mmCIF file of C-alpha atoms in Angstrom:
data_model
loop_
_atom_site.group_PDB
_atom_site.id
_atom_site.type_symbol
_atom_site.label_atom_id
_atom_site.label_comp_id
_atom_site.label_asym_id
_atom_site.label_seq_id
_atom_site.Cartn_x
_atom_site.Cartn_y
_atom_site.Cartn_z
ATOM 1 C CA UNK T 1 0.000 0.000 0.000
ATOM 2 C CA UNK T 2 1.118 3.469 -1.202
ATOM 3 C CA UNK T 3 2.417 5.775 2.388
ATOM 4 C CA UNK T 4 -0.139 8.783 2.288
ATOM 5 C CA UNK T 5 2.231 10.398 4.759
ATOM 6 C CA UNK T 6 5.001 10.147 1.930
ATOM 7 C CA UNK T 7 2.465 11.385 -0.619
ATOM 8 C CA UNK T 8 1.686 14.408 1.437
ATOM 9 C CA UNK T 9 5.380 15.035 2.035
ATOM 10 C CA UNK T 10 6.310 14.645 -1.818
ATOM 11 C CA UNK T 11 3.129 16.933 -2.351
ATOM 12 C CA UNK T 12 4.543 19.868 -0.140
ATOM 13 C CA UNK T 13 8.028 19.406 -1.852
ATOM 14 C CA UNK T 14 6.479 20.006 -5.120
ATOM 15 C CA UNK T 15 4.361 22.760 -4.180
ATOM 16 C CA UNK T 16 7.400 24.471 -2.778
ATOM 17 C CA UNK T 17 9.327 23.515 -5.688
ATOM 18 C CA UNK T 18 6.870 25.285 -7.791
ATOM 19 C CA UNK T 19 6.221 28.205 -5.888
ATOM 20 C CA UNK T 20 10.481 28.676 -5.958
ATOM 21 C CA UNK T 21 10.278 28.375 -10.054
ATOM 22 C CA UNK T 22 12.371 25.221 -9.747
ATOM 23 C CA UNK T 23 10.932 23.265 -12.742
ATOM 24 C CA UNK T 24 13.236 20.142 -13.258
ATOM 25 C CA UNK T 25 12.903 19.231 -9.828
ATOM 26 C CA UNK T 26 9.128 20.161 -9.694
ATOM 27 C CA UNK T 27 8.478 18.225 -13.012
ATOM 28 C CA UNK T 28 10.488 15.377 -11.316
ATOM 29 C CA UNK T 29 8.230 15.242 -7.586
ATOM 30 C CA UNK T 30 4.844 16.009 -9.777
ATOM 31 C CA UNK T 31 6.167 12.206 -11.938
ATOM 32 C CA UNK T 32 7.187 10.655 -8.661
ATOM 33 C CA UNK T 33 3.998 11.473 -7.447
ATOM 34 C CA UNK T 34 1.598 10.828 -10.143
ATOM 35 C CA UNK T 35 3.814 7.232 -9.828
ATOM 36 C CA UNK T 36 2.774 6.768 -7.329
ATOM 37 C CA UNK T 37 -0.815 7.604 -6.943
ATOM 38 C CA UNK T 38 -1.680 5.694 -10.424
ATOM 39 C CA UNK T 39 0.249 2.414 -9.298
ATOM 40 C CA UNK T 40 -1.616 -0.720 -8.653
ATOM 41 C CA UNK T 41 -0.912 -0.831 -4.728
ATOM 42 C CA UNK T 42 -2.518 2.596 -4.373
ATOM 43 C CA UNK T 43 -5.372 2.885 -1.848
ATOM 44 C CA UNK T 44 -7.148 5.562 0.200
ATOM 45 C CA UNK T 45 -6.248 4.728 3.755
ATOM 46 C CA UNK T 46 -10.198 4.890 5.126
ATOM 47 C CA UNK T 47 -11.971 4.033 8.377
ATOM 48 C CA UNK T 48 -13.776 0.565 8.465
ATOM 49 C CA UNK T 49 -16.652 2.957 9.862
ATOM 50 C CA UNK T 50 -18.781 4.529 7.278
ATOM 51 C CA UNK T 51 -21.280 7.376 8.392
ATOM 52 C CA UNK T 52 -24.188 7.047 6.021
ATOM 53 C CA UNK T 53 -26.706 9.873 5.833
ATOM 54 C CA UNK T 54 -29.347 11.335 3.642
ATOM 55 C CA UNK T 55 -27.916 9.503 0.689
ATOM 56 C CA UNK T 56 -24.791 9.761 1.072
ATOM 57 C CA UNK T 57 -21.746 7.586 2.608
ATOM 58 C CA UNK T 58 -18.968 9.205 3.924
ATOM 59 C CA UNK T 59 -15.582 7.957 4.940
ATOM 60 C CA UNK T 60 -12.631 9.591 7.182
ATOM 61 C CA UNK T 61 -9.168 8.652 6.640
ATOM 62 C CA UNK T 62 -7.358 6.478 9.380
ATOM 63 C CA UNK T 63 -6.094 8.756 12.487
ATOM 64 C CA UNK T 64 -8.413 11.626 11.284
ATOM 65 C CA UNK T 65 -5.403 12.644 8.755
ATOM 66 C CA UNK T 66 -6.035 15.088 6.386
ATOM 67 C CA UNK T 67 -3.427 15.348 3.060
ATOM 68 C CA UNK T 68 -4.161 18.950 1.891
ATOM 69 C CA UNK T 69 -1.231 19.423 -0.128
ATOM 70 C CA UNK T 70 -1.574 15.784 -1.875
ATOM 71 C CA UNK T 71 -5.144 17.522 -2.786
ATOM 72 C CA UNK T 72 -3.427 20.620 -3.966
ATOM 73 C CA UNK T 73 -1.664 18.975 -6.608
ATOM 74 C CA UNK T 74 -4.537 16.029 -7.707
ATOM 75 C CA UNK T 75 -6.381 19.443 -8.048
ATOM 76 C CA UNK T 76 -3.519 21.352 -9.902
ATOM 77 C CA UNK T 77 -2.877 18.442 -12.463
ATOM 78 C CA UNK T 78 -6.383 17.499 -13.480
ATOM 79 C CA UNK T 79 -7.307 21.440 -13.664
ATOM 80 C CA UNK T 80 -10.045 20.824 -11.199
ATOM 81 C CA UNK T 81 -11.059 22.347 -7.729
ATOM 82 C CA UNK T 82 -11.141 20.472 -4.430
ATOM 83 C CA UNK T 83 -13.205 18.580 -3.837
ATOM 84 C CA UNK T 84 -12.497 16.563 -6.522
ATOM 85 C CA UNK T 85 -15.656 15.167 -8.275
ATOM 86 C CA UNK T 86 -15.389 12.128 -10.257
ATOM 87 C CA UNK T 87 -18.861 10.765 -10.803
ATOM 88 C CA UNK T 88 -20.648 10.401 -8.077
ATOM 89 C CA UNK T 89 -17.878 10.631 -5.532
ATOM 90 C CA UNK T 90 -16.239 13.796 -3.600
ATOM 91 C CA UNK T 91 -12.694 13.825 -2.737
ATOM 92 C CA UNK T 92 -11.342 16.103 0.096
ATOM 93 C CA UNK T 93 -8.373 16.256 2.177
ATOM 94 C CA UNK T 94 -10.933 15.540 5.421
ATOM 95 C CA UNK T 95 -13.237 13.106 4.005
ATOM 96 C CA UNK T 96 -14.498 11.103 0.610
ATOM 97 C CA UNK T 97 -18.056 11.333 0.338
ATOM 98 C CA UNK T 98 -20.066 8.887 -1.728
ATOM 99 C CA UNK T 99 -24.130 9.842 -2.849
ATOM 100 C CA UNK T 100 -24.967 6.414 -1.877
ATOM 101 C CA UNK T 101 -27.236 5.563 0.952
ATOM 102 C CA UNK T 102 -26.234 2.003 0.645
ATOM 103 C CA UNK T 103 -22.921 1.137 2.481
ATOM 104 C CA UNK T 104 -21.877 -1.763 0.031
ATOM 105 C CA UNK T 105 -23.185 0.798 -3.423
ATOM 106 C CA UNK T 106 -20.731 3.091 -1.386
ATOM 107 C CA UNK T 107 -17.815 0.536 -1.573
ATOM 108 C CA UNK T 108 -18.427 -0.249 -5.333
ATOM 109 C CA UNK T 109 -18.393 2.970 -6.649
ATOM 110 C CA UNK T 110 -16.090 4.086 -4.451
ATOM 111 C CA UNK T 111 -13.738 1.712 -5.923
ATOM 112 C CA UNK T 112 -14.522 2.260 -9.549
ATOM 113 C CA UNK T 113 -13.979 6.211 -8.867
ATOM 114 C CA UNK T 114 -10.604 5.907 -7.701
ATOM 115 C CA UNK T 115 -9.320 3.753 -10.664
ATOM 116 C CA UNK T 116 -10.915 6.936 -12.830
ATOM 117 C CA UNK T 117 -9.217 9.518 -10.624
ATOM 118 C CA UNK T 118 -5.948 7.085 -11.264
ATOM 119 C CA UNK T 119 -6.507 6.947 -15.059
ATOM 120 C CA UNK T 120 -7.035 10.578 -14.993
ATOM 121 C CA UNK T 121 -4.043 11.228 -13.345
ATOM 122 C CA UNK T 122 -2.157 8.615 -15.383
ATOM 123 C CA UNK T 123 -3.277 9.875 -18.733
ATOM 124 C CA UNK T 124 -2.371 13.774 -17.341
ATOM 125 C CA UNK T 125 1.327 12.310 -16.560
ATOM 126 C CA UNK T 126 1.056 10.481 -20.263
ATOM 127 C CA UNK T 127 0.132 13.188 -21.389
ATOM 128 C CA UNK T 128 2.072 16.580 -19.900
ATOM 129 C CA UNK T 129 5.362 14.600 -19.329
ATOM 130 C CA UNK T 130 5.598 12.954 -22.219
ATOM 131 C CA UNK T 131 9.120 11.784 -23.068
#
């Protein structure tokens, strides 16, 4: 499984980078970090608790972590603003939130919205840093 603390390290370094105009290295984090989020190994570290209400499912991430900067860049990359919407599912630093009343509908297309958000991010990486 893919270290979210890493991620949101590597995030900050590249947001720094950027902000400093250091493009080589910032082109190198934002590869090492679209790596990693599109690799196979890559999950969301969630609660086994899901708090389901009025039609939607929502799930925290482990030790009430938030990843702000990792956001920052999904955001930056795919042109999009946080949270980030892919179908039917709402990802925030705080929280992923699901319009599903149904915990294992949740789980489903929870699942299927992440491999988008990783073929996204993959096809942005195929795409911008094209060799």
């Amino acid at each position: 499984m893919v270290d979210f603390d890493k991620l949101e390290e590597l995030a900050k370094e590249y947001i720094e980078l950027k902000k400093g105009e250091q493009e080589s290295k910032s082109k190198n984090a934002a590869i090492n970090l679209m790596d990693l989020l599109s690799s196979s190994d890559f999950a969301f570290p969630l609660k086994k608790e899901v708090v389901e209400s009025n039609g939607t499912s929502t799930y925290l991430y482990l030790n009430n972590k938030t990843y702000p900067h990792l956001f920052e860049f999904i955001a930056e990359i795919l042109h999009l603003e946080i949270p980030i919407i892919v179908n039917n599912v709402k990802f925030g630093p705080g929280e992923i939130i699901v319009n599903s009343d149904n915990e294992k509908d949740a789980k489903q297309e929870l699942d299927s919205c992440v491999k988008e958000l990783q073929k996204l991010i993959n096809g942005k990486k195929n795409k911008v840093f094209a060799i």
